[in-house]
Amino acid sequence: MPIFRLLSILLAALLLAAVPARAQTAPAPAIADATQLDQASRDLDRAGGQIGTIAERVDRFKDDDARLVELKVEAEALNRTILAISVATRPRLEAIKARQAELGDPPAEGAPAEAAVVVEERKKLAGERNEINALTGEAENLSIEATKLSNRITEIRRQLFTDAILKRTGVNTALFTEASAALTNETSTFGRTVTAWLQFVWKFKRMQLLGAVALSLMAALVLLSGGYRLFSPFITRAVQQQKPHYITRLSVAFWSTILPSIAVGAFAGTSYFFLDTFNVLRPDIAPIVSVALGVIVAVFFVAQLANAVLSPGDGHWRLVRVSDRGAQLLWLLIFSMAIVNGADYFLGKISEALGSPVVLTVVKSFFASIVIGALLVVTAFIKPVLHQGERHDSQGRPWPRSIFVLLTLTGLGLVFASLLGYVGMARFVATQIVVTGAIVVTMYIGFLSGRAVSAPNAFTETAVGKRLEERFGLGQVALDQVGLAAGLGIYLLIFVFFVPMVLLQWGFQVADIESWAYRIFTEIRIGSITISLVGILAGILLFVAGLVVTRWFQKWVDGNVLARSQVDTGVRNSVRTAVGYAGVALAGLIGISAAGINLSSLALVAGALSLGIGFGLQNIVSNFVSGLILLAERPFKVGDWVVAGTTEGFVRRISVRATEIETFQRQTVIVPNSVLINGQVGNWTHRNKLGRIDMVIGVHGSNDPRQVQEVLTEVVRAQQGLLRNPEPMVVFQAFSSATLDFEIRAFLADILNGTGVKSDLRAAVLERFRAEGIAIGAPAAAEVPIKISPEGAGLITALLDDAVRKVRPPMDDAPEA
């Protein structure tokens, strides 16, 4: 069965995709001399002969689709070889053109002749160039012939498919009479063959048979138990819920279909492998056993999918709104169609293996198509549909009219097509309805599951999301990112596994899928540009690996080499940053080279970007270059106290674009590096932390300046934290009638402690001034007595009394309480 061969398809596609990845990334060798040109000519002659051989084989096997696919793959591979031979001549051709340009044009008539060596070189270069041009033309012609041959094979295969589908067989009594006689002979032959094989196996291969079955069961159980253990949050926990979320139902439906089907497929594959390895199978019985195992896997897959979607036993897990009775009937009808289709395929392969007449296969497919058509008509007349909000055990309603008409017309179409003799078409349509329909439904469920899981805030509600949140403490954003990755992974799984299945069901061969996989992974052409997905993936992986190694090397250098060397924080930061940028650049170059991108082809793009850099990106480039200068010259480092314009604070980070300065108010200021390079920057801790503090003190002008200076000197010398060498000093700066101005100048071992030292010094100076009676402000003025005569005092008293009487109202006019 085509489904049974999926694993071999994927492995073959990956192996074929890996080979051209190396061919893509490796540069073609340049043809440097005539010997290599002769070898290229012989290779082209050999390729021309191979094209003729393939064309003869196409004529011989024009009725064998499988052989035609192999020949098409050979023609395409030969075409790639021819193109590679042509491409290999280009470096030498470019070198010849460059040398001819250096030599220039031959001398004009009447001009001095060239040296004999130059003339000989001109002739040699011209001859070699003509030979290369001839080889290139021959390669192009052969490539055109190979392409035409490939197109011819495709057209022959298309015609074969059309003839097989539209071939008409006369349905009459003679057909069934002949088929009946052939069936009697085939049954007798099949019984003798199977009986003889079983007797032979039981007598001589009993232990091998039991060992093969035991090993196959072990492989299936290990795969099934491992899958359930890995995906238990999707299935085991979810089943315990009474009213599951829609996402949970989708996940259970998808994984409960995929995991058991893969386990059964593994059992079938390993059974055939061990039976064949232990020589239990005979050549006449091996095709029958392989087909039987494949049919079992396909029927099991369809039944498991129908059970997952319809859930006949529990309506809470049902993905569609149908009644319990309708779900049971639908599951029975779908399973019956799968059994009929699988039996038809199996019996047809038996007839083919035993060499029975073709008429027997036609009659088997005739009855199978009629039965499947009748089952579709029966499906159209059941009443399974429920409206929104109705209980699962309610009475169902008929299908919508569109679905009813589609099912009825399809079923009747299969019946009438079979009765009219188009058995091949009826069988093809019936197979697509059962097998392709199951695959498409699984893909649809998978897409819905991936979309639901990757929706915002949806992954948090799943069992896996809750488990990750509990175990690793992931937040909402991290869980959403994990959900998005899980959704993309489900999409990739669906594309890789199920798209090849659909293609196989529609008549494509394994070699077709391998060829397409080769092209997708290695030869995506956009104009004259060829893109290799394998090369790009390898480049990305190498770039990521380079980043990981760079981060590890940064930590190792910082934590081992620099830490043991007692290097300050600024130097360590600069070295760590430089190592990081160098590692990223190296990883980028390695990744680009591994991706097959020729750096020389980016010269035109770089030239165009340089114009944009000169106009629109000059500030960015200026900051970038300034950052490199800062990291190299280190005028300041992380932890330094700097002053840049109106910004003052500590340097916290130096990058290639900007520098982060943290002010004393804990505000982070991002300063472009070009500002720090072009402007004046003060660094208090450039070479060391030694610094001077200046503190201005003013006292009243009536004080003795020498006394004040002596007091300040004593206080400064007694202050803790100030250096004795250089010696602190007190400077008498200015005076006026109101104040005397002094300035204290002292040095600190660590200027970063200047604020605390200044505060302590001011407190000590104030205490000493009060103790010495030194006035800071002007002294209070003396009280002056005022003398007034008795007459004047009496007059002032009379005036005050008169004023009081005018202001105060009479007692009689006062309001009552």
JSON list of C-alpha atoms in Angstrom, two decimals, residues 201-377:
[
{"chain": "A", "resi": 201, "resn": "VAL", "atom": "CA", "xyz": [7.50, -22.68, 7.73]},
{"chain": "A", "resi": 202, "resn": "TRP", "atom": "CA", "xyz": [6.11, -24.78, 10.56]},
{"chain": "A", "resi": 203, "resn": "LYS", "atom": "CA", "xyz": [8.51, -27.63, 9.87]},
{"chain": "A", "resi": 204, "resn": "PHE", "atom": "CA", "xyz": [11.71, -25.76, 9.04]},
{"chain": "A", "resi": 205, "resn": "LYS", "atom": "CA", "xyz": [11.25, -22.08, 10.00]},
{"chain": "A", "resi": 206, "resn": "ARG", "atom": "CA", "xyz": [9.17, -22.28, 13.15]},
{"chain": "A", "resi": 207, "resn": "MET", "atom": "CA", "xyz": [11.61, -20.52, 15.45]},
{"chain": "A", "resi": 208, "resn": "GLN", "atom": "CA", "xyz": [12.37, -17.87, 12.84]},
{"chain": "A", "resi": 209, "resn": "LEU", "atom": "CA", "xyz": [8.65, -17.17, 12.45]},
{"chain": "A", "resi": 210, "resn": "LEU", "atom": "CA", "xyz": [8.05, -16.89, 16.18]},
{"chain": "A", "resi": 211, "resn": "GLY", "atom": "CA", "xyz": [11.17, -14.75, 16.60]},
{"chain": "A", "resi": 212, "resn": "ALA", "atom": "CA", "xyz": [10.11, -12.38, 13.84]},
{"chain": "A", "resi": 213, "resn": "VAL", "atom": "CA", "xyz": [6.63, -11.98, 15.34]},
{"chain": "A", "resi": 214, "resn": "ALA", "atom": "CA", "xyz": [8.05, -11.47, 18.84]},
{"chain": "A", "resi": 215, "resn": "LEU", "atom": "CA", "xyz": [10.56, -8.86, 17.71]},
{"chain": "A", "resi": 216, "resn": "SER", "atom": "CA", "xyz": [7.88, -7.04, 15.72]},
{"chain": "A", "resi": 217, "resn": "LEU", "atom": "CA", "xyz": [5.56, -6.96, 18.74]},
{"chain": "A", "resi": 218, "resn": "MET", "atom": "CA", "xyz": [8.38, -5.64, 20.91]},
{"chain": "A", "resi": 219, "resn": "ALA", "atom": "CA", "xyz": [9.17, -2.87, 18.41]},
{"chain": "A", "resi": 220, "resn": "ALA", "atom": "CA", "xyz": [5.51, -1.86, 18.19]},
{"chain": "A", "resi": 221, "resn": "LEU", "atom": "CA", "xyz": [5.04, -1.90, 21.98]},
{"chain": "A", "resi": 222, "resn": "VAL", "atom": "CA", "xyz": [8.20, 0.14, 22.58]},
{"chain": "A", "resi": 223, "resn": "LEU", "atom": "CA", "xyz": [7.11, 2.72, 20.00]},
{"chain": "A", "resi": 224, "resn": "LEU", "atom": "CA", "xyz": [3.55, 2.84, 21.33]},
{"chain": "A", "resi": 225, "resn": "SER", "atom": "CA", "xyz": [4.56, 3.11, 25.00]},
{"chain": "A", "resi": 226, "resn": "GLY", "atom": "CA", "xyz": [7.20, 5.72, 24.19]},
{"chain": "A", "resi": 227, "resn": "GLY", "atom": "CA", "xyz": [4.71, 7.73, 22.17]},
{"chain": "A", "resi": 228, "resn": "TYR", "atom": "CA", "xyz": [2.12, 7.63, 24.92]},
{"chain": "A", "resi": 229, "resn": "ARG", "atom": "CA", "xyz": [4.72, 8.55, 27.51]},
{"chain": "A", "resi": 230, "resn": "LEU", "atom": "CA", "xyz": [5.90, 11.47, 25.38]},
{"chain": "A", "resi": 231, "resn": "PHE", "atom": "CA", "xyz": [2.43, 12.70, 24.40]},
{"chain": "A", "resi": 232, "resn": "SER", "atom": "CA", "xyz": [0.58, 11.65, 27.55]},
{"chain": "A", "resi": 233, "resn": "PRO", "atom": "CA", "xyz": [-0.38, 15.27, 28.38]},
{"chain": "A", "resi": 234, "resn": "PHE", "atom": "CA", "xyz": [-2.25, 15.34, 25.07]},
{"chain": "A", "resi": 235, "resn": "ILE", "atom": "CA", "xyz": [-4.08, 12.05, 25.63]},
{"chain": "A", "resi": 236, "resn": "THR", "atom": "CA", "xyz": [-3.90, 10.47, 29.08]},
{"chain": "A", "resi": 237, "resn": "ARG", "atom": "CA", "xyz": [-4.60, 13.52, 31.25]},
{"chain": "A", "resi": 238, "resn": "ALA", "atom": "CA", "xyz": [-7.07, 14.95, 28.81]},
{"chain": "A", "resi": 239, "resn": "VAL", "atom": "CA", "xyz": [-9.22, 11.80, 28.85]},
{"chain": "A", "resi": 240, "resn": "GLN", "atom": "CA", "xyz": [-9.82, 12.28, 32.56]},
{"chain": "A", "resi": 241, "resn": "GLN", "atom": "CA", "xyz": [-11.72, 15.51, 31.92]},
{"chain": "A", "resi": 242, "resn": "GLN", "atom": "CA", "xyz": [-15.50, 15.38, 31.82]},
{"chain": "A", "resi": 243, "resn": "LYS", "atom": "CA", "xyz": [-16.07, 18.40, 29.59]},
{"chain": "A", "resi": 244, "resn": "PRO", "atom": "CA", "xyz": [-12.86, 18.88, 27.64]},
{"chain": "A", "resi": 245, "resn": "HIS", "atom": "CA", "xyz": [-11.87, 22.08, 25.89]},
{"chain": "A", "resi": 246, "resn": "TYR", "atom": "CA", "xyz": [-12.05, 22.13, 22.10]},
{"chain": "A", "resi": 247, "resn": "ILE", "atom": "CA", "xyz": [-8.24, 22.31, 21.88]},
{"chain": "A", "resi": 248, "resn": "THR", "atom": "CA", "xyz": [-8.01, 19.21, 24.05]},
{"chain": "A", "resi": 249, "resn": "ARG", "atom": "CA", "xyz": [-10.50, 17.36, 21.87]},
{"chain": "A", "resi": 250, "resn": "LEU", "atom": "CA", "xyz": [-8.52, 18.23, 18.75]},
{"chain": "A", "resi": 251, "resn": "SER", "atom": "CA", "xyz": [-5.25, 17.11, 20.33]},
{"chain": "A", "resi": 252, "resn": "VAL", "atom": "CA", "xyz": [-6.75, 13.83, 21.52]},
{"chain": "A", "resi": 253, "resn": "ALA", "atom": "CA", "xyz": [-8.31, 13.15, 18.11]},
{"chain": "A", "resi": 254, "resn": "PHE", "atom": "CA", "xyz": [-5.07, 13.87, 16.26]},
{"chain": "A", "resi": 255, "resn": "TRP", "atom": "CA", "xyz": [-2.62, 12.03, 18.50]},
{"chain": "A", "resi": 256, "resn": "SER", "atom": "CA", "xyz": [-4.93, 9.12, 19.27]},
{"chain": "A", "resi": 257, "resn": "THR", "atom": "CA", "xyz": [-5.07, 8.54, 15.52]},
{"chain": "A", "resi": 258, "resn": "ILE", "atom": "CA", "xyz": [-1.39, 9.07, 14.72]},
{"chain": "A", "resi": 259, "resn": "LEU", "atom": "CA", "xyz": [0.30, 7.19, 17.58]},
{"chain": "A", "resi": 260, "resn": "PRO", "atom": "CA", "xyz": [-1.58, 3.85, 17.30]},
{"chain": "A", "resi": 261, "resn": "SER", "atom": "CA", "xyz": [-1.39, 3.99, 13.50]},
{"chain": "A", "resi": 262, "resn": "ILE", "atom": "CA", "xyz": [2.37, 4.50, 13.64]},
{"chain": "A", "resi": 263, "resn": "ALA", "atom": "CA", "xyz": [2.67, 1.63, 16.11]},
{"chain": "A", "resi": 264, "resn": "VAL", "atom": "CA", "xyz": [0.67, -0.70, 13.85]},
{"chain": "A", "resi": 265, "resn": "GLY", "atom": "CA", "xyz": [2.71, 0.46, 10.87]},
{"chain": "A", "resi": 266, "resn": "ALA", "atom": "CA", "xyz": [5.90, -0.24, 12.79]},
{"chain": "A", "resi": 267, "resn": "PHE", "atom": "CA", "xyz": [4.63, -3.73, 13.60]},
{"chain": "A", "resi": 268, "resn": "ALA", "atom": "CA", "xyz": [3.79, -4.37, 9.96]},
{"chain": "A", "resi": 269, "resn": "GLY", "atom": "CA", "xyz": [7.12, -3.01, 8.71]},
{"chain": "A", "resi": 270, "resn": "THR", "atom": "CA", "xyz": [9.27, -4.85, 11.23]},
{"chain": "A", "resi": 271, "resn": "SER", "atom": "CA", "xyz": [7.29, -8.07, 10.69]},
{"chain": "A", "resi": 272, "resn": "TYR", "atom": "CA", "xyz": [8.00, -8.04, 6.98]},
{"chain": "A", "resi": 273, "resn": "PHE", "atom": "CA", "xyz": [11.62, -7.04, 7.59]},
{"chain": "A", "resi": 274, "resn": "PHE", "atom": "CA", "xyz": [12.30, -9.86, 10.07]},
{"chain": "A", "resi": 275, "resn": "LEU", "atom": "CA", "xyz": [10.37, -12.44, 8.05]},
{"chain": "A", "resi": 276, "resn": "ASP", "atom": "CA", "xyz": [12.39, -11.52, 4.98]},
{"chain": "A", "resi": 277, "resn": "THR", "atom": "CA", "xyz": [15.67, -11.36, 6.92]},
{"chain": "A", "resi": 278, "resn": "PHE", "atom": "CA", "xyz": [15.11, -14.78, 8.50]},
{"chain": "A", "resi": 279, "resn": "ASN", "atom": "CA", "xyz": [14.23, -16.23, 5.03]},
{"chain": "A", "resi": 280, "resn": "VAL", "atom": "CA", "xyz": [10.72, -17.15, 6.15]},
{"chain": "A", "resi": 281, "resn": "LEU", "atom": "CA", "xyz": [9.10, -15.63, 3.05]},
{"chain": "A", "resi": 282, "resn": "ARG", "atom": "CA", "xyz": [9.23, -17.28, -0.35]},
{"chain": "A", "resi": 283, "resn": "PRO", "atom": "CA", "xyz": [9.30, -15.21, -3.56]},
{"chain": "A", "resi": 284, "resn": "ASP", "atom": "CA", "xyz": [5.74, -16.22, -4.42]},
{"chain": "A", "resi": 285, "resn": "ILE", "atom": "CA", "xyz": [4.33, -15.46, -0.96]},
{"chain": "A", "resi": 286, "resn": "ALA", "atom": "CA", "xyz": [6.31, -12.28, -0.12]},
{"chain": "A", "resi": 287, "resn": "PRO", "atom": "CA", "xyz": [4.15, -9.87, -2.25]},
{"chain": "A", "resi": 288, "resn": "ILE", "atom": "CA", "xyz": [0.98, -11.27, -0.72]},
{"chain": "A", "resi": 289, "resn": "VAL", "atom": "CA", "xyz": [2.27, -10.86, 2.84]},
{"chain": "A", "resi": 290, "resn": "SER", "atom": "CA", "xyz": [3.47, -7.30, 2.19]},
{"chain": "A", "resi": 291, "resn": "VAL", "atom": "CA", "xyz": [0.12, -6.28, 0.70]},
{"chain": "A", "resi": 292, "resn": "ALA", "atom": "CA", "xyz": [-1.80, -7.92, 3.55]},
{"chain": "A", "resi": 293, "resn": "LEU", "atom": "CA", "xyz": [0.22, -6.02, 6.14]},
{"chain": "A", "resi": 294, "resn": "GLY", "atom": "CA", "xyz": [-0.24, -2.76, 4.25]},
{"chain": "A", "resi": 295, "resn": "VAL", "atom": "CA", "xyz": [-4.01, -3.27, 3.99]},
{"chain": "A", "resi": 296, "resn": "ILE", "atom": "CA", "xyz": [-4.21, -3.94, 7.73]},
{"chain": "A", "resi": 297, "resn": "VAL", "atom": "CA", "xyz": [-2.40, -0.68, 8.48]},
{"chain": "A", "resi": 298, "resn": "ALA", "atom": "CA", "xyz": [-4.63, 1.31, 6.12]},
{"chain": "A", "resi": 299, "resn": "VAL", "atom": "CA", "xyz": [-7.90, -0.15, 7.46]},
{"chain": "A", "resi": 300, "resn": "PHE", "atom": "CA", "xyz": [-6.76, 0.37, 11.04]},
{"chain": "A", "resi": 301, "resn": "PHE", "atom": "CA", "xyz": [-5.85, 3.99, 10.27]},
{"chain": "A", "resi": 302, "resn": "VAL", "atom": "CA", "xyz": [-9.30, 4.73, 8.75]},
{"chain": "A", "resi": 303, "resn": "ALA", "atom": "CA", "xyz": [-11.12, 3.03, 11.64]},
{"chain": "A", "resi": 304, "resn": "GLN", "atom": "CA", "xyz": [-9.04, 4.84, 14.25]},
{"chain": "A", "resi": 305, "resn": "LEU", "atom": "CA", "xyz": [-9.61, 8.19, 12.57]},
{"chain": "A", "resi": 306, "resn": "ALA", "atom": "CA", "xyz": [-13.37, 7.63, 12.35]},
{"chain": "A", "resi": 307, "resn": "ASN", "atom": "CA", "xyz": [-13.43, 6.67, 16.01]},
{"chain": "A", "resi": 308, "resn": "ALA", "atom": "CA", "xyz": [-11.42, 9.78, 16.99]},
{"chain": "A", "resi": 309, "resn": "VAL", "atom": "CA", "xyz": [-13.63, 12.18, 15.04]},
{"chain": "A", "resi": 310, "resn": "LEU", "atom": "CA", "xyz": [-17.03, 10.63, 15.72]},
{"chain": "A", "resi": 311, "resn": "SER", "atom": "CA", "xyz": [-16.36, 9.19, 19.21]},
{"chain": "A", "resi": 312, "resn": "PRO", "atom": "CA", "xyz": [-19.36, 6.84, 19.16]},
{"chain": "A", "resi": 313, "resn": "GLY", "atom": "CA", "xyz": [-19.00, 5.96, 22.85]},
{"chain": "A", "resi": 314, "resn": "ASP", "atom": "CA", "xyz": [-18.74, 9.47, 24.35]},
{"chain": "A", "resi": 315, "resn": "GLY", "atom": "CA", "xyz": [-20.38, 12.50, 22.79]},
{"chain": "A", "resi": 316, "resn": "HIS", "atom": "CA", "xyz": [-18.34, 14.96, 24.88]},
{"chain": "A", "resi": 317, "resn": "TRP", "atom": "CA", "xyz": [-15.24, 14.11, 22.81]},
{"chain": "A", "resi": 318, "resn": "ARG", "atom": "CA", "xyz": [-16.99, 14.33, 19.43]},
{"chain": "A", "resi": 319, "resn": "LEU", "atom": "CA", "xyz": [-15.59, 16.87, 16.98]},
{"chain": "A", "resi": 320, "resn": "VAL", "atom": "CA", "xyz": [-18.77, 17.14, 14.89]},
{"chain": "A", "resi": 321, "resn": "ARG", "atom": "CA", "xyz": [-22.36, 17.82, 15.93]},
{"chain": "A", "resi": 322, "resn": "VAL", "atom": "CA", "xyz": [-23.99, 14.47, 15.29]},
{"chain": "A", "resi": 323, "resn": "SER", "atom": "CA", "xyz": [-26.20, 12.31, 17.47]},
{"chain": "A", "resi": 324, "resn": "ASP", "atom": "CA", "xyz": [-25.01, 9.19, 19.26]},
{"chain": "A", "resi": 325, "resn": "ARG", "atom": "CA", "xyz": [-27.01, 6.97, 16.92]},
{"chain": "A", "resi": 326, "resn": "GLY", "atom": "CA", "xyz": [-25.75, 8.88, 13.88]},
{"chain": "A", "resi": 327, "resn": "ALA", "atom": "CA", "xyz": [-22.13, 8.60, 15.06]},
{"chain": "A", "resi": 328, "resn": "GLN", "atom": "CA", "xyz": [-22.44, 4.84, 15.44]},
{"chain": "A", "resi": 329, "resn": "LEU", "atom": "CA", "xyz": [-23.97, 4.42, 11.98]},
{"chain": "A", "resi": 330, "resn": "LEU", "atom": "CA", "xyz": [-21.39, 6.69, 10.36]},
{"chain": "A", "resi": 331, "resn": "TRP", "atom": "CA", "xyz": [-18.50, 4.81, 11.98]},
{"chain": "A", "resi": 332, "resn": "LEU", "atom": "CA", "xyz": [-19.94, 1.48, 10.80]},
{"chain": "A", "resi": 333, "resn": "LEU", "atom": "CA", "xyz": [-20.41, 2.74, 7.23]},
{"chain": "A", "resi": 334, "resn": "ILE", "atom": "CA", "xyz": [-16.92, 4.25, 7.04]},
{"chain": "A", "resi": 335, "resn": "PHE", "atom": "CA", "xyz": [-15.34, 1.10, 8.44]},
{"chain": "A", "resi": 336, "resn": "SER", "atom": "CA", "xyz": [-17.30, -1.03, 5.96]},
{"chain": "A", "resi": 337, "resn": "MET", "atom": "CA", "xyz": [-16.09, 1.08, 3.03]},
{"chain": "A", "resi": 338, "resn": "ALA", "atom": "CA", "xyz": [-12.51, 0.75, 4.27]},
{"chain": "A", "resi": 339, "resn": "ILE", "atom": "CA", "xyz": [-12.89, -3.04, 4.53]},
{"chain": "A", "resi": 340, "resn": "VAL", "atom": "CA", "xyz": [-14.36, -3.31, 1.03]},
{"chain": "A", "resi": 341, "resn": "ASN", "atom": "CA", "xyz": [-11.69, -1.08, -0.51]},
{"chain": "A", "resi": 342, "resn": "GLY", "atom": "CA", "xyz": [-8.88, -2.90, 1.31]},
{"chain": "A", "resi": 343, "resn": "ALA", "atom": "CA", "xyz": [-10.23, -6.31, 0.33]},
{"chain": "A", "resi": 344, "resn": "ASP", "atom": "CA", "xyz": [-10.47, -5.22, -3.31]},
{"chain": "A", "resi": 345, "resn": "TYR", "atom": "CA", "xyz": [-6.86, -4.04, -3.29]},
{"chain": "A", "resi": 346, "resn": "PHE", "atom": "CA", "xyz": [-5.66, -7.19, -1.52]},
{"chain": "A", "resi": 347, "resn": "LEU", "atom": "CA", "xyz": [-7.52, -9.57, -3.85]},
{"chain": "A", "resi": 348, "resn": "GLY", "atom": "CA", "xyz": [-6.24, -7.66, -6.86]},
{"chain": "A", "resi": 349, "resn": "LYS", "atom": "CA", "xyz": [-2.65, -8.07, -5.70]},
{"chain": "A", "resi": 350, "resn": "ILE", "atom": "CA", "xyz": [-3.24, -11.78, -5.13]},
{"chain": "A", "resi": 351, "resn": "SER", "atom": "CA", "xyz": [-4.46, -12.11, -8.72]},
{"chain": "A", "resi": 352, "resn": "GLU", "atom": "CA", "xyz": [-1.43, -10.21, -9.93]},
{"chain": "A", "resi": 353, "resn": "ALA", "atom": "CA", "xyz": [0.97, -12.34, -7.85]},
{"chain": "A", "resi": 354, "resn": "LEU", "atom": "CA", "xyz": [-0.60, -15.63, -9.02]},
{"chain": "A", "resi": 355, "resn": "GLY", "atom": "CA", "xyz": [-0.84, -14.55, -12.66]},
{"chain": "A", "resi": 356, "resn": "SER", "atom": "CA", "xyz": [-4.64, -14.74, -12.82]},
{"chain": "A", "resi": 357, "resn": "PRO", "atom": "CA", "xyz": [-6.49, -13.27, -15.82]},
{"chain": "A", "resi": 358, "resn": "VAL", "atom": "CA", "xyz": [-7.13, -9.54, -15.77]},
{"chain": "A", "resi": 359, "resn": "VAL", "atom": "CA", "xyz": [-10.88, -10.15, -16.10]},
{"chain": "A", "resi": 360, "resn": "LEU", "atom": "CA", "xyz": [-10.94, -11.45, -12.52]},
{"chain": "A", "resi": 361, "resn": "THR", "atom": "CA", "xyz": [-9.44, -8.21, -11.18]},
{"chain": "A", "resi": 362, "resn": "VAL", "atom": "CA", "xyz": [-11.97, -6.22, -13.21]},
{"chain": "A", "resi": 363, "resn": "VAL", "atom": "CA", "xyz": [-14.93, -8.14, -11.77]},
{"chain": "A", "resi": 364, "resn": "LYS", "atom": "CA", "xyz": [-13.61, -7.77, -8.20]},
{"chain": "A", "resi": 365, "resn": "SER", "atom": "CA", "xyz": [-13.26, -4.01, -8.64]},
{"chain": "A", "resi": 366, "resn": "PHE", "atom": "CA", "xyz": [-16.74, -3.97, -10.27]},
{"chain": "A", "resi": 367, "resn": "PHE", "atom": "CA", "xyz": [-18.43, -5.40, -7.20]},
{"chain": "A", "resi": 368, "resn": "ALA", "atom": "CA", "xyz": [-16.29, -3.36, -4.78]},
{"chain": "A", "resi": 369, "resn": "SER", "atom": "CA", "xyz": [-17.21, -0.09, -6.53]},
{"chain": "A", "resi": 370, "resn": "ILE", "atom": "CA", "xyz": [-20.92, -0.95, -6.49]},
{"chain": "A", "resi": 371, "resn": "VAL", "atom": "CA", "xyz": [-20.80, -1.82, -2.77]},
{"chain": "A", "resi": 372, "resn": "ILE", "atom": "CA", "xyz": [-18.98, 1.42, -1.89]},
{"chain": "A", "resi": 373, "resn": "GLY", "atom": "CA", "xyz": [-21.44, 3.40, -4.02]},
{"chain": "A", "resi": 374, "resn": "ALA", "atom": "CA", "xyz": [-24.38, 1.74, -2.25]},
{"chain": "A", "resi": 375, "resn": "LEU", "atom": "CA", "xyz": [-22.84, 2.51, 1.15]},
{"chain": "A", "resi": 376, "resn": "LEU", "atom": "CA", "xyz": [-22.51, 6.18, 0.13]},
{"chain": "A", "resi": 377, "resn": "VAL", "atom": "CA", "xyz": [-26.19, 6.27, -0.85]}
]
